[in-house]
Amino acid sequence: RTRSANVTVALHPDFPDQEVVIGGSLSDKGRTELCSVLKKNLDIFAWQPSDMTGVPRSITEHRLNIREGYTPVRQKKRGQAPERARAIQAEVQKLVDARIMRKVYYHDWLSNLVMGVYCYTKMPFGLKNADATYQRLMDKAFESQVGRNIEVYVDDLVVKSHTEAEMVRDVEETFQTLRKVNMKLNPKKCSFGLAEGVFLGKISAAVPNLKKCIKKSDFRWTAEAEQAFQQLKQHLSELPFLVAPKPREELIMYLSATYGAVSAVLMTERGTTQTSIYFISRVLQGPELNYSPIEKLALLLVFAAKRLRRYFQAHPITVITDQPIKQVNVDSKLVANQVLGTYVEKEENMIKYLEIVKGLVSGFIAFSISQVLVEVLENKSIKEKEVAAVIKENGPTWMTQIADYLKEGVLPGDNNEARKLRLKARQYELKEGVLYRRSFLTSWLRLAKAIRLGYYWPTMHKDARDMIRKCNDCQIHRPVTRHPQQPLTPITAPWPFYKWGIDIAGPFSEGPGKVKFLIVVMDYFTKWVEAKGVATITGGQVKKFAWDNIVCRFGIPGEIISDNGKQFVDNPFKDWCDKLNITQRFASVKHPQSNGLVERANRSLREGIKARLGEGNKNWVEELPHVLWAHRTMIKLSHDDTPFSLTYGTEAVIPAEIGMPTYRTAAVDVVNNDKELRLNLDLLEERRERAVICEAKAKSKMIKYYNARVRDVAFKPGDFVYRSNDASHAVAGGKLGPKWEGPYEVTEALGNGAYKLRSTDGTVLSRTWNVTNLKRCYL
């Protein structure tokens, strides 16, 4: 196909270098009108760099999101050859003359340079990492034209028209839009009136006019055409939908096979129509493509029986196909049915032999066997396999307790389990012996030196050992053991937001409002963390924090675990817990493992804040919400889920999903979004039960590892012990100070390594002490 050569046209008689390219396929009239429009809009073109005055900042502005206080990145010096340095200087001077760049005289982050420091005053289109800004500019400027008569991508712009008259109008409309935003065109890269051109590196050609190729006919819309059109719309509006089969209902399966695939549809008859239940298909590969049609249908039937096993086991199914699939298809010339005693011949010659054999059988004399020889083997020819008998018994399930409570009000003996059952039973109802669960979508649904001297001392060794053991100075300076002395006792919560751990972190550097401390609470079930910075740590502050961040958001908890700080032990916090029937659990003195979960949260928050704070920045209060957000949306190894999803039933949309959209954020169904969120609430209980199982498995591994190093130590009431001086600070310490102080008498063993003590003067210590800070005293 021959193409007309493009023509270069000068637009200004006084400046012959101001020229553009026009397509050679235009008619004389179209070329004249196009040249007239171009000459009227010479200001649209940038004939020299100074013509580019720039887009007003009120329309668009490129901004770098740099945090205040950060210094720019200092790149290393790039040395250039003298010729290249002169060329660079010339190009920079051109940009300075065009007022696209300007020289910086008072810079405070660079040393004095030979050629100087320059900065951009206008943003060129080719600048790195600014494509998105330019694309938003073009979308905003050509909002009314994109898709109608123009296509644009960053700095590539194509005006598309059907006729020459439309082309002139579209070009003039485009020039008006460019003038509004003060945008200039490069005439060396512009072409007008082309049947095809280069757009984004591809040849874009106009679609030919096909009307001249179509034979003229007198087409009329008749009544029959209208009736057929209405029938087509009616058929499209009655699309088939899937239904659920009824118990023991007879089903119908249609089989179909083509060269490259097989498919089947399972249907049922409802009244006079057949509705679909399930549809399956399979692509044939390799040797399967060479199967005959009946072999393909047999393969499909076997595939369907495996895929739809539940339907085949629970329903009678009729298979319908256009192939004789029930017909025997084998390679043997004679097929014998041993059950019916019949024979089927598959060849003409076999028919003759079969007739002869039938005649011979009729004259055969019957016989009887009088003795059968039996050979006895010394060893079994086939080894027997030992199979263990499996007996299945109907025992209680997770539903038994709920059903017994709803029917007869039976509760477990444990108070925690009883309260958990009462709360859980609110979502269930017993109707005619069947247990139903409330749904958020529907109503109901169907968790020795003396011996060498000659003395006789039979108990010398024992007496010497006892004397050394009872030496007071030896006991109080004895090294502290580092091995665990009690098996690990995991702390669990029966349901979300029932058990919380609370602690105070700090002091930190003083922030806004003289904030120095951090109150932290953490739920033992979901691992949800709440924290708030405070200036003072009083009981009133702790009470207000617990009310605002626990009770008002998650309900009244059952237990709160804390250390023995005065703000937790004394009023008003203690009185507030008693009024709300909240049980306070106190950790043993100098034993943070008793509240280890919140202690671990303290460290995580502290490390997160330190990582986000820059050099010289002490405003840690501002970074606290970011660290809390990261903690709540991070998967925990203990239950393999995020605290956010265990709290609200769905995963949070994190900021990274906005900058780089995921399928969840890009394919949002606005109409059914609320319904999907309510469905997540229905599945939340199952998600929490799975988290409980996962956490129990993780804690069992932890217990097994920890208990392997335990040196079990236990005391009973009446035993005397020493306390760790590092924990009690009862005696002045130091390098030569005692490691233990006491003795004290054990008055009560509380279990799990906790003990109540009494001093030698009869004073009972108010706080409990853990076995890790105690050592047996020998008197």
CSV table of C-alpha atoms in Angstrom, one decimal, residues 501-506 518-523 527-531 592 595-609 627-628 631-632:
chain,number,residue,atom,x,y,z
A,501,GLY,CA,-2.3,-7.3,81.8
A,502,ILE,CA,-1.4,-3.8,82.8
A,503,ASP,CA,2.0,-2.2,83.5
A,504,ILE,CA,3.8,1.2,83.5
A,505,ALA,CA,6.8,1.9,81.3
A,506,GLY,CA,9.2,4.8,81.7
A,518,LEU,CA,3.5,5.2,79.4
A,519,ILE,CA,0.5,3.1,80.7
A,520,VAL,CA,0.3,-0.2,78.7
A,521,VAL,CA,-2.5,-2.8,78.8
A,522,MET,CA,-2.7,-6.0,76.7
A,523,ASP,CA,-5.4,-8.6,76.2
A,527,LYS,CA,-2.9,-9.7,72.1
A,528,TRP,CA,-4.5,-6.3,71.5
A,529,VAL,CA,-2.4,-3.5,73.0
A,530,GLU,CA,-3.6,-0.1,74.3
A,531,ALA,CA,-1.2,2.5,75.5
A,592,PRO,CA,7.9,-10.0,86.0
A,595,ASN,CA,2.9,-10.7,83.8
A,596,GLY,CA,5.3,-11.5,81.0
A,597,LEU,CA,2.9,-10.7,78.2
A,598,VAL,CA,2.6,-7.0,79.0
A,599,GLU,CA,6.3,-6.8,79.9
A,600,ARG,CA,7.0,-8.1,76.4
A,601,ALA,CA,4.6,-5.5,74.9
A,602,ASN,CA,6.5,-2.8,76.8
A,603,ARG,CA,9.7,-3.8,75.2
A,604,SER,CA,8.2,-4.0,71.8
A,605,LEU,CA,6.7,-0.5,72.1
A,606,ARG,CA,10.0,0.9,73.4
A,607,GLU,CA,12.0,-0.6,70.6
A,608,GLY,CA,9.5,0.5,68.0
A,609,ILE,CA,9.5,4.1,69.3
A,627,VAL,CA,3.9,1.8,66.7
A,628,LEU,CA,0.5,0.7,68.2
A,631,HIS,CA,1.6,-4.0,66.7
A,632,ARG,CA,-2.1,-4.5,66.1
